[in-house]
mmCIF file of C-alpha atoms in Angstrom:
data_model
loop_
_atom_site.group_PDB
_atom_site.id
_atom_site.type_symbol
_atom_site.label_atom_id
_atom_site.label_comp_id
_atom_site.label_asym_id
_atom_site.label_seq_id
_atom_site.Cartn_x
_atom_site.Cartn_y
_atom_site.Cartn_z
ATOM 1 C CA UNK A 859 9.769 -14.132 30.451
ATOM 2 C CA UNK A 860 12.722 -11.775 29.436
ATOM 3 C CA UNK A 861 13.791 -10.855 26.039
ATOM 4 C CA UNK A 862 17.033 -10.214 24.696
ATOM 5 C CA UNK A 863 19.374 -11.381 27.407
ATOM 6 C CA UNK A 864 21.183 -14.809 28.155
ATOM 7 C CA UNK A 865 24.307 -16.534 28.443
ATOM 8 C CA UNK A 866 24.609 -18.774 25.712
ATOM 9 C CA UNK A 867 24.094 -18.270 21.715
ATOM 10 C CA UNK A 868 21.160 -17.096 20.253
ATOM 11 C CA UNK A 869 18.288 -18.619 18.860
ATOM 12 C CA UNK A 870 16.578 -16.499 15.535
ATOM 13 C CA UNK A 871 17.601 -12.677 15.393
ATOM 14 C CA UNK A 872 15.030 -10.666 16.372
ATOM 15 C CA UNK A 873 15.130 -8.467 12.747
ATOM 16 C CA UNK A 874 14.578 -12.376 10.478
ATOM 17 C CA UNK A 875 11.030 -13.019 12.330
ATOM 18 C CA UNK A 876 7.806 -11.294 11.710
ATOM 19 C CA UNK A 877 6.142 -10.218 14.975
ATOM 20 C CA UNK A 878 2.874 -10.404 15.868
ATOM 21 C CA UNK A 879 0.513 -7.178 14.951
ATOM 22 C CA UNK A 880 -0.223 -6.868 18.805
ATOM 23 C CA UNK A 881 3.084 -5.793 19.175
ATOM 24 C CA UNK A 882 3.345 -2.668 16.832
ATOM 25 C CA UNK A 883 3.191 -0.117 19.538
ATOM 26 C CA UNK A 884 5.893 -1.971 21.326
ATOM 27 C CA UNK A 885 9.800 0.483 21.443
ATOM 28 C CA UNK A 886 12.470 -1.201 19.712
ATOM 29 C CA UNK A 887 16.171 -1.498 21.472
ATOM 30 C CA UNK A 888 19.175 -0.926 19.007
ATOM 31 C CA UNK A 889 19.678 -4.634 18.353
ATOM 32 C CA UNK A 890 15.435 -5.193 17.423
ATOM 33 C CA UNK A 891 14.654 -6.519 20.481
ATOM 34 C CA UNK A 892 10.823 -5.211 20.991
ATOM 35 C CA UNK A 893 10.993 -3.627 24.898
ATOM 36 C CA UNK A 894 8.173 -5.585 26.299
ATOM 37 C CA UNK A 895 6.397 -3.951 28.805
ATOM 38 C CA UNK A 896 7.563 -6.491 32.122
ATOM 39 C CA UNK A 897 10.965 -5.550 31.720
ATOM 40 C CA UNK A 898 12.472 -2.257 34.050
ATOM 41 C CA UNK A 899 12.699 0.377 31.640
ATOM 42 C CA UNK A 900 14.140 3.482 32.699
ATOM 43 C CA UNK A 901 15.541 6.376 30.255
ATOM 44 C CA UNK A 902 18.688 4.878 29.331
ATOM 45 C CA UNK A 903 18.834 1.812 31.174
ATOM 46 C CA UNK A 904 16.482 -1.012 29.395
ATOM 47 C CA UNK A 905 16.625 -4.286 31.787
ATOM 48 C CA UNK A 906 16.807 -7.317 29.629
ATOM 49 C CA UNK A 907 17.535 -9.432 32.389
ATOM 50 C CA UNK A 908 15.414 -8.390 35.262
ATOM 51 C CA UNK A 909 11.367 -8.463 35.676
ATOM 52 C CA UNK A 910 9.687 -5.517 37.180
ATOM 53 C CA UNK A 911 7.921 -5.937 40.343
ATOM 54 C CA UNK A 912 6.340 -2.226 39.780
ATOM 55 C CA UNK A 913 5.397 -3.194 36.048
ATOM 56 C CA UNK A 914 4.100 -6.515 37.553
ATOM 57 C CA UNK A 915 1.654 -4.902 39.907
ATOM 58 C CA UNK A 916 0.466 -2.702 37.289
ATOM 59 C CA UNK A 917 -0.027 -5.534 34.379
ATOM 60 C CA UNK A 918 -1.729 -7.501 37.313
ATOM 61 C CA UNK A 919 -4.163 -4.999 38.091
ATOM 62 C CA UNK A 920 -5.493 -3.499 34.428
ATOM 63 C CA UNK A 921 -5.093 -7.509 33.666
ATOM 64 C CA UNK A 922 -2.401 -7.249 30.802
ATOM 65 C CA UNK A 923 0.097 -8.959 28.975
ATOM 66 C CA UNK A 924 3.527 -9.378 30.269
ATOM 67 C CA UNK A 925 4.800 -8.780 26.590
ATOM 68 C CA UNK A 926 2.283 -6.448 24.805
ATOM 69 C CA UNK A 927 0.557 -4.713 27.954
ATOM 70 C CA UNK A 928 -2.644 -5.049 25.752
ATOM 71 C CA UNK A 929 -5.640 -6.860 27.644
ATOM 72 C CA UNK A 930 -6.217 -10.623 27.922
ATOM 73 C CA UNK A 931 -10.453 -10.529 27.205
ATOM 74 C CA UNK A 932 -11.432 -13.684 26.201
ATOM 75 C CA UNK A 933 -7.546 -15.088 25.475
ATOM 76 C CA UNK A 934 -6.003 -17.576 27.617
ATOM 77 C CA UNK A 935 -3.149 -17.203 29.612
ATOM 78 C CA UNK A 936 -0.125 -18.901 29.198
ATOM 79 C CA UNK A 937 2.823 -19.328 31.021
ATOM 80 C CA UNK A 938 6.231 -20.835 29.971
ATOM 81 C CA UNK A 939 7.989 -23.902 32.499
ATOM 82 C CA UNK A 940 10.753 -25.893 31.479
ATOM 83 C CA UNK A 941 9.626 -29.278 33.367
ATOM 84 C CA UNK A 942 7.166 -31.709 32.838
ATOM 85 C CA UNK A 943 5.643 -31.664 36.426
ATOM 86 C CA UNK A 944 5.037 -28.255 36.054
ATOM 87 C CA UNK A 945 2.973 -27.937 32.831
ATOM 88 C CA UNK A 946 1.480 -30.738 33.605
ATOM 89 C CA UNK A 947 -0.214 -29.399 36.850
ATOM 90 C CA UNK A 948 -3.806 -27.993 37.317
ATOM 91 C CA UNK A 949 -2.717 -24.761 38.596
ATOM 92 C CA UNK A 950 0.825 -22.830 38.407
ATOM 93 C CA UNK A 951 2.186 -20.569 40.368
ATOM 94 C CA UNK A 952 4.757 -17.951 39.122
ATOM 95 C CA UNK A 953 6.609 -15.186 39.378
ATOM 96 C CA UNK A 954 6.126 -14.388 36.380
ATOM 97 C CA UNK A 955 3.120 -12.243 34.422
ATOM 98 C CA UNK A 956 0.905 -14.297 32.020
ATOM 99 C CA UNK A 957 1.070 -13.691 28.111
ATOM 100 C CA UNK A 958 -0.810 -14.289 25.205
ATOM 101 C CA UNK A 959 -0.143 -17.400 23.138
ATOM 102 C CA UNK A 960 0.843 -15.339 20.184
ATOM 103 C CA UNK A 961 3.108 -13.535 22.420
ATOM 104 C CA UNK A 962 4.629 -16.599 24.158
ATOM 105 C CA UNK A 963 5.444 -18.620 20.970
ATOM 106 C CA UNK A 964 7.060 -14.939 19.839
ATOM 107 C CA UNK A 965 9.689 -15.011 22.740
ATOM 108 C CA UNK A 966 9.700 -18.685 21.768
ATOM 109 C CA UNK A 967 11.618 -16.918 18.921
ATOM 110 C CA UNK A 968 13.549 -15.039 19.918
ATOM 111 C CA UNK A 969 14.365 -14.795 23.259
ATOM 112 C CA UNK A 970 18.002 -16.610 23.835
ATOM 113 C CA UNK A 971 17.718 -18.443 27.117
ATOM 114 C CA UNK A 972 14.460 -19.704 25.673
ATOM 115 C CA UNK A 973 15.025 -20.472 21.667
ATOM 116 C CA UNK A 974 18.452 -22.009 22.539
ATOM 117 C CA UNK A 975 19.339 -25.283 23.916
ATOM 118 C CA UNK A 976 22.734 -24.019 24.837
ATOM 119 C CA UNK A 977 21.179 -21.157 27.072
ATOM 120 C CA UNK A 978 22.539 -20.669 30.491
ATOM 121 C CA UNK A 979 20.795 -19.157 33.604
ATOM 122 C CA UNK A 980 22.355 -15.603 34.726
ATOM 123 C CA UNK A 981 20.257 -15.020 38.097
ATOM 124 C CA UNK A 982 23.158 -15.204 41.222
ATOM 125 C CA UNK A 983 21.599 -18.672 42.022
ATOM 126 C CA UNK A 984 21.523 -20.599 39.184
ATOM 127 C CA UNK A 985 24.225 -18.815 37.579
ATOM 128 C CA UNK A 986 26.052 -21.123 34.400
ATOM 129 C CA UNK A 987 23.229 -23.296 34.825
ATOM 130 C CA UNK A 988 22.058 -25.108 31.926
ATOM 131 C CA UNK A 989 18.278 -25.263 31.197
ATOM 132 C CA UNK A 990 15.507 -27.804 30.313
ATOM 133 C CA UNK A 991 16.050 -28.638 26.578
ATOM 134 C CA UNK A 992 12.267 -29.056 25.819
ATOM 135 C CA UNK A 993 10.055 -25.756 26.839
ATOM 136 C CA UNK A 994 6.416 -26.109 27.449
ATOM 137 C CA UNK A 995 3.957 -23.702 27.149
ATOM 138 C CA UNK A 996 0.660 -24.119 29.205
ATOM 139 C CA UNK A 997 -2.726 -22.014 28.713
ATOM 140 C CA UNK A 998 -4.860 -21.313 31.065
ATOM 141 C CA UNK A 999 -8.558 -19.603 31.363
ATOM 142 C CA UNK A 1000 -7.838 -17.912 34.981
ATOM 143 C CA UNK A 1001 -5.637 -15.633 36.825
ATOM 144 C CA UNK A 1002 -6.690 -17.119 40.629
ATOM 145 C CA UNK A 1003 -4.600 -15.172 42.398
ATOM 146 C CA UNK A 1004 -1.780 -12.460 42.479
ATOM 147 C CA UNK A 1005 0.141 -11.658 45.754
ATOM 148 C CA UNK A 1006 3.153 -10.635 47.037
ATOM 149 C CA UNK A 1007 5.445 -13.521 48.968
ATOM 150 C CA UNK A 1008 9.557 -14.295 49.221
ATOM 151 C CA UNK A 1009 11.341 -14.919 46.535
ATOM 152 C CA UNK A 1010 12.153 -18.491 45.629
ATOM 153 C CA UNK A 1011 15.328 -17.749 44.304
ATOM 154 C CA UNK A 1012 15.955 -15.068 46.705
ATOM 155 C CA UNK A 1013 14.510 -15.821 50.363
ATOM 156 C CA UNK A 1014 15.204 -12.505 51.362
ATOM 157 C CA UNK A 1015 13.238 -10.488 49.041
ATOM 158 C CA UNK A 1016 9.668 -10.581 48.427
ATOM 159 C CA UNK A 1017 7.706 -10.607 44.682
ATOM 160 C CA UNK A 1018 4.259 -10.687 42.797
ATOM 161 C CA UNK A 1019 3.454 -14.119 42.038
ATOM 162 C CA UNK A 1020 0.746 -15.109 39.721
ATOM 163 C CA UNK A 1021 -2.044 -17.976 39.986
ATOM 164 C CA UNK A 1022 -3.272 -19.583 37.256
ATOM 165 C CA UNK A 1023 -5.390 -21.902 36.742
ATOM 166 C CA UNK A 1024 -8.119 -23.675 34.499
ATOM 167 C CA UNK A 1025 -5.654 -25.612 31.725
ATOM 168 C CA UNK A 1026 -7.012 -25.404 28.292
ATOM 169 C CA UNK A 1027 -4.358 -26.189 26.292
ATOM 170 C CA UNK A 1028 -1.177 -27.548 26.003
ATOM 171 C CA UNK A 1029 2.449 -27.224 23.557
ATOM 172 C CA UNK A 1030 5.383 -29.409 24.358
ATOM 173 C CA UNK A 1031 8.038 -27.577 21.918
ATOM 174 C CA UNK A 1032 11.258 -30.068 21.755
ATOM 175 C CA UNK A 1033 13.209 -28.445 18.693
ATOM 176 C CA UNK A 1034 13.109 -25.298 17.198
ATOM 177 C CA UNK A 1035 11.335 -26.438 13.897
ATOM 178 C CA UNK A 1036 8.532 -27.665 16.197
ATOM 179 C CA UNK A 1037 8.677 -23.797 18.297
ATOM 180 C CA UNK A 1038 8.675 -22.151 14.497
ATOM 181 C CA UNK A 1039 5.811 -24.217 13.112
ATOM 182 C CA UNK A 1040 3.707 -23.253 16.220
ATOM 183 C CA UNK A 1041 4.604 -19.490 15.682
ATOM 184 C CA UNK A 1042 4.029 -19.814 11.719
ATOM 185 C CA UNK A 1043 0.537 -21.369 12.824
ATOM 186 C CA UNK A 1044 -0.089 -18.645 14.938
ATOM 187 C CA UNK A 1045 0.705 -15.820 12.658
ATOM 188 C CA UNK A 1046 -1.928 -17.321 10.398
ATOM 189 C CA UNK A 1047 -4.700 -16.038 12.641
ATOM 190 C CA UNK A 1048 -3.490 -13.004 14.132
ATOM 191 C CA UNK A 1049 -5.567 -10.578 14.539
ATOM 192 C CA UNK A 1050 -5.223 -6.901 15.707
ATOM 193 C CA UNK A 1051 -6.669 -6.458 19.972
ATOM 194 C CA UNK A 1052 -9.723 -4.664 19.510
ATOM 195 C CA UNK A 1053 -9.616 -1.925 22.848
ATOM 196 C CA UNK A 1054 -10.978 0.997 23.823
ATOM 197 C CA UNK A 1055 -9.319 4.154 24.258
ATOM 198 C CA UNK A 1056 -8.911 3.775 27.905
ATOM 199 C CA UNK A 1057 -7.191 0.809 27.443
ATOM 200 C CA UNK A 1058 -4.936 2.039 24.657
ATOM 201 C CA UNK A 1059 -3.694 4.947 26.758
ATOM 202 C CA UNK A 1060 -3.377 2.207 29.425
ATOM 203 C CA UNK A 1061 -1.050 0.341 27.164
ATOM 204 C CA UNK A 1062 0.603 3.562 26.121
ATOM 205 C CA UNK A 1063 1.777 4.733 29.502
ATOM 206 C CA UNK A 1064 3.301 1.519 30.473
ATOM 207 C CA UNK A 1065 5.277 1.440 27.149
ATOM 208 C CA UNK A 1066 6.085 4.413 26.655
ATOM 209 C CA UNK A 1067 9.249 6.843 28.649
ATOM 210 C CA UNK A 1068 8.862 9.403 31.068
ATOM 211 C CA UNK A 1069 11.586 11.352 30.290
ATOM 212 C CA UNK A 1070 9.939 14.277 31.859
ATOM 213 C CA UNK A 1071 10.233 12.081 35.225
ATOM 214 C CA UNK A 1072 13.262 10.654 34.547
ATOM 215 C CA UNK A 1073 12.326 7.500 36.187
ATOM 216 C CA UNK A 1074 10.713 4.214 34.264
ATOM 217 C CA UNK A 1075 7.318 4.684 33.534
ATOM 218 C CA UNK A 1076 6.695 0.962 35.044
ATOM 219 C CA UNK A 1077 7.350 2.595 38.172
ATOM 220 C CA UNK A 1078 4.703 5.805 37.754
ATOM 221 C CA UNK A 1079 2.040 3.434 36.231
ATOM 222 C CA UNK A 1080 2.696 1.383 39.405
ATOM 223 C CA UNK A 1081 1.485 4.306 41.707
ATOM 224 C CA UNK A 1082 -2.105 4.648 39.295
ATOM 225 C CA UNK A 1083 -2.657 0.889 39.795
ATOM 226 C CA UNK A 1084 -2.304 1.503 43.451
ATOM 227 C CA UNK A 1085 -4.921 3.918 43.659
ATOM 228 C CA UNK A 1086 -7.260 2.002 41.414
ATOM 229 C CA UNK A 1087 -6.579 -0.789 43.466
ATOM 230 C CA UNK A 1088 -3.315 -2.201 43.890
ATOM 231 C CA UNK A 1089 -2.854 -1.056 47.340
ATOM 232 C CA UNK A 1090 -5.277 -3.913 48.425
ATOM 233 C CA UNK A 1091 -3.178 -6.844 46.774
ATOM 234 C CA UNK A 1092 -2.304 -9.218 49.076
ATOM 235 C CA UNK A 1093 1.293 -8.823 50.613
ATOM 236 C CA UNK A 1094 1.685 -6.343 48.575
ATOM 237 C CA UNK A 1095 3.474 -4.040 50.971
ATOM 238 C CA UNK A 1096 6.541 -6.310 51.607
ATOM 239 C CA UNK A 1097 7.221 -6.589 47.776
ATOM 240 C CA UNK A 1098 10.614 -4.856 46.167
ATOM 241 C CA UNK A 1099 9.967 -1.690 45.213
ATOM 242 C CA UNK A 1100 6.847 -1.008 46.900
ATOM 243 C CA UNK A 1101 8.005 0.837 49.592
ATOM 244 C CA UNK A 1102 7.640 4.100 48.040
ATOM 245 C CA UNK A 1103 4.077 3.891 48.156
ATOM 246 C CA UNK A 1104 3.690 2.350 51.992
ATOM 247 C CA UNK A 1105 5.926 4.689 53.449
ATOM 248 C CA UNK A 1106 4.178 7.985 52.171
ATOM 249 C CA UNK A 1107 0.333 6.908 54.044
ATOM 250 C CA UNK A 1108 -1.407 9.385 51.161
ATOM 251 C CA UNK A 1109 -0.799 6.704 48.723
ATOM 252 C CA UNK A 1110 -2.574 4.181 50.671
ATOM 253 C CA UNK A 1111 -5.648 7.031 51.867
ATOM 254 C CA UNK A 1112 -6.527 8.213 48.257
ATOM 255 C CA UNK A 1113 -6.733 4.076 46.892
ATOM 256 C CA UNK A 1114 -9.208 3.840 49.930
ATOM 257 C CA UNK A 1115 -10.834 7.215 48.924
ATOM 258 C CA UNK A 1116 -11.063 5.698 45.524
ATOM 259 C CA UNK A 1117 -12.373 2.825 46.419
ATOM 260 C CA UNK A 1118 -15.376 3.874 48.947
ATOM 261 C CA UNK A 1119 -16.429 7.020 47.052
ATOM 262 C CA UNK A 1120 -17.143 6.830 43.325
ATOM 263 C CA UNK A 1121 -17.705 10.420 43.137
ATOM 264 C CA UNK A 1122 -14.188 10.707 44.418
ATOM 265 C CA UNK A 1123 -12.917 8.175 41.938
ATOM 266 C CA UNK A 1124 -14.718 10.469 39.330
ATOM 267 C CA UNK A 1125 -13.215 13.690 40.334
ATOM 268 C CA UNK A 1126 -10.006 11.869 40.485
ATOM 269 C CA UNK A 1127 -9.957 11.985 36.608
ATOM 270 C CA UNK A 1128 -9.120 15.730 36.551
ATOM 271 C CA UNK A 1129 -5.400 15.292 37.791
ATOM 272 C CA UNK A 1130 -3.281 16.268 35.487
ATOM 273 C CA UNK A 1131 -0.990 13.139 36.202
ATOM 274 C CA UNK A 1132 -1.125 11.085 32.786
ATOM 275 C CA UNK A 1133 -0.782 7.913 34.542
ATOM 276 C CA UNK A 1134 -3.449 8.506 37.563
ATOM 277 C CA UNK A 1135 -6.076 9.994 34.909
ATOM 278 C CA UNK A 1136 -5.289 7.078 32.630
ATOM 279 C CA UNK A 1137 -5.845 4.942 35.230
ATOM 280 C CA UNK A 1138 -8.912 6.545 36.646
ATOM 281 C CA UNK A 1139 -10.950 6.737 33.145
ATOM 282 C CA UNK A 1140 -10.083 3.252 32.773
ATOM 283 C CA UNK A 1141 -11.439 2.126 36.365
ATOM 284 C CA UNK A 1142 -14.547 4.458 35.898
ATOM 285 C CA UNK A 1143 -15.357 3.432 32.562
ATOM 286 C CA UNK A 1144 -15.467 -0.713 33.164
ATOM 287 C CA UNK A 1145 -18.688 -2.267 33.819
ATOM 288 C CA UNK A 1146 -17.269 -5.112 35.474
ATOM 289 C CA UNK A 1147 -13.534 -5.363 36.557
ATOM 290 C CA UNK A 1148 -11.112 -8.560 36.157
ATOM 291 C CA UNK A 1149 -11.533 -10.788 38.442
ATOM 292 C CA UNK A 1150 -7.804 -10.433 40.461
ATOM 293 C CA UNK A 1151 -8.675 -6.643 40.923
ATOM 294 C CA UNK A 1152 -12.278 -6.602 41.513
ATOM 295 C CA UNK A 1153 -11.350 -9.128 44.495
ATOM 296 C CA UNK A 1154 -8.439 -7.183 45.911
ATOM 297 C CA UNK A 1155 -11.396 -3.883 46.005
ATOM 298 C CA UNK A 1156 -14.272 -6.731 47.257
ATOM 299 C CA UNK A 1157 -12.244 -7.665 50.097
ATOM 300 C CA UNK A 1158 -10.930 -4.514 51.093
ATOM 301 C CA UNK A 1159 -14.424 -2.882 50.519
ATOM 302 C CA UNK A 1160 -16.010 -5.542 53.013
ATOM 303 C CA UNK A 1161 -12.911 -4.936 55.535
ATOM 304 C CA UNK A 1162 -13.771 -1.192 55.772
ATOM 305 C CA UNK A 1163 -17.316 -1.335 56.358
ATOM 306 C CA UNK A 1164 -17.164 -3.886 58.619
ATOM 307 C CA UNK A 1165 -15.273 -1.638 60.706
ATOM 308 C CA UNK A 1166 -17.652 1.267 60.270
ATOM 309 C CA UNK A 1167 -20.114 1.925 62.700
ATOM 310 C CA UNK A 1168 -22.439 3.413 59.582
ATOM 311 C CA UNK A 1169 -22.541 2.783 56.735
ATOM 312 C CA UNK A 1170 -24.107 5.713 55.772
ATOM 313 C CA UNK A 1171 -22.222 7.948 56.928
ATOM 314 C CA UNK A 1172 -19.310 9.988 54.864
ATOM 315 C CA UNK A 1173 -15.784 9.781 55.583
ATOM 316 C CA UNK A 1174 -15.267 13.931 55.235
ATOM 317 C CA UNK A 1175 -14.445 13.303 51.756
ATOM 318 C CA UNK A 1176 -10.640 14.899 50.316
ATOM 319 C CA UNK A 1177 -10.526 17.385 47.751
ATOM 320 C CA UNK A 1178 -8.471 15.994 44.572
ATOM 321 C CA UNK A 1179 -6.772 18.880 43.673
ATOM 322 C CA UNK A 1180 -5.257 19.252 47.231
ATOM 323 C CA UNK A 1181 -4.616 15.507 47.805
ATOM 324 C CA UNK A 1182 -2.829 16.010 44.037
ATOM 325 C CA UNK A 1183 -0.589 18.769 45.237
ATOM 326 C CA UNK A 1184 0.070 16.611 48.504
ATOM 327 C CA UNK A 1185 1.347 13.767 46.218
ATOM 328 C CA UNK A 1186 3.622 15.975 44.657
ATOM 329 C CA UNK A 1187 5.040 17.592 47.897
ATOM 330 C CA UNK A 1188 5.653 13.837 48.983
ATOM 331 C CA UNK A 1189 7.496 13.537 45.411
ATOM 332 C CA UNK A 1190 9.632 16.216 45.870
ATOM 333 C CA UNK A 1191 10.759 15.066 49.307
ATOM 334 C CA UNK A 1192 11.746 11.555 47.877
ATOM 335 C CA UNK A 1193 13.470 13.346 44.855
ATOM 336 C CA UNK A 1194 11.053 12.096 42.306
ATOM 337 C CA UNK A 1195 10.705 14.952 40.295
#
């Protein structure tokens, strides 16, 4: 779900509707388009029209919001389709992150391509291409599964897709009085996200820019998930923009550090990277870890002792401040910094 971008004219400007209180922290492009936090984002160069697959892998791990980056908890997850067959079906699989409904029936809004009926597709496939008139909105209790597999729009490249399933409930929106009375509905019971303060830096870092970096903070908060546990998604390696972390093996090391010594993970905390210690406190403070990440670690926790020939025995161990300053030799190499 993109906001802000589509050939065709738009649906309600973004400055006439009310948005929900979940999305106060959210930046606001010149026009008053809210810069939700699946969308690339780099300093100067906001991506309407594009998802992030590095923004992806981080909302998939912390278990987030596509829109607001604040936590699901107890919400459902809903995804938007445009056919019947689809939201219809037990389970869907997307490329797209899952939202809140709140969040959802905001794009429902005012995002163009889906608020108007004269919206056009702008992706090099279905380019000029008319969509669906009705849009359906489908909640659902689980995220299954997330991994990384080609494109079905383009074969040749490779992105997150999401699994959900468990339907719950249901919205068929055929006009835009019946998409505003659902949003007016849903206003009625907003309520602010209660979160900690791990997961409000979470939030913060995804949202926020790095100008210090220069780069989109999507794609820094991408390289904490992967140590807290994103490495271990499945096909994860093979997805655009992921390369970064595969080809530089400390990346992968320090997630597996992370993941088979908890006094490691602990230590980890000290970096003085915002996004690793952001992530870290977060991972060390959760008694029990959504489900998509806590099986990515479960498998890849069973895989490496199962290959040990003790499991008592240490690894060696890494000190944190030296695996830090390896990182940022490996940075400077790649330009990062």
């Amino acid at each position: 779900m993109t906001i802000g971008r589509s050939r065709g004219p738009a649906g309600r400007g973004p400055r006439s509707v009310p948005k929900p209180k979940r999305l106060a922290h959210l930046r606001i492009d010149p026009r008053g388009y809210p810069i939700i936090a699946a969308i690339g984002q780099a300093p100067g160069d906001i991506d309407f029209g594009a998802l992030s697959e590095s923004r992806k892998l981080a909302l998939a791990t912390f278990d987030l919001c596509a829109v607001c980056a604040l936590p699901f908890g107890e919400e459902l997850r809903w995804q938007v389709s445009f056919d019947e067959a689809t939201a219809m079906a037990k389970t869907l699989v997307s490329n797209e992150a899952p939202v809140h409904e709140i969040c959802a029936l905001y794009a429902a809004q005012v995002c163009p391509f889906v608020s108007s009926p004269y919206a056009r597709h702008g992706d090099d496939v279905r380019k000029g291409m008319k969509r669906p008139e009705i849009t359906y909105l489908t909640g659902f209790r689980r995220t299954a599964r997330v991994f990384g597999r080609r494109s079905g729009l383009q074969t040749s490249e490779s992105v997150l897709h999401f699994e959900t399933t468990g339907v719950e409930q249901q919205l068929k929106l055929s006009t835009s009085t019946e998409a505003i009375e659902a949003y007016q509905r849903a206003l009625e019971t907003d309520v602010e996200v209660t979160i900690d303060d791990t997961e409000r830096e979470l939030a913060t870092r995804l949202t926020e820019l790095t100008i210090k970096d220069g780069e989109d903070s999507g794609s820094v908060m991408a390289g904490a998930a992967w140590f807290a546990g994103g490495a271990f998604c499945p096909g994860v390696g093979n997805v655009q923009g992921m390369r970064r972390f595969t080809e530089e093996p400390m990346y992968t090391a320090l997630a597996r550090q992370v993941l088979l010594e908890p006094g490691f993970a602990k230590k980890f905390e000290e970096t003085e990277d915002l996004y690793t210690r952001a992530a870290l406190k977060w991972l060390n403070s959760r008694d029990d870890l959504p489900e998509i990440l806590a099986g990515w670690r479960n498998t890849a926790l069973n895989r490496a002792w199962h290959g040990r020939p003790s499991p008592g025995k240490s690894s060696g161990g890494t000190d944190p401040k030296k695996s830090k300053r390896k990182l940022q030799s490996a940075a400077r190499r790649k330009n990062r910094r």
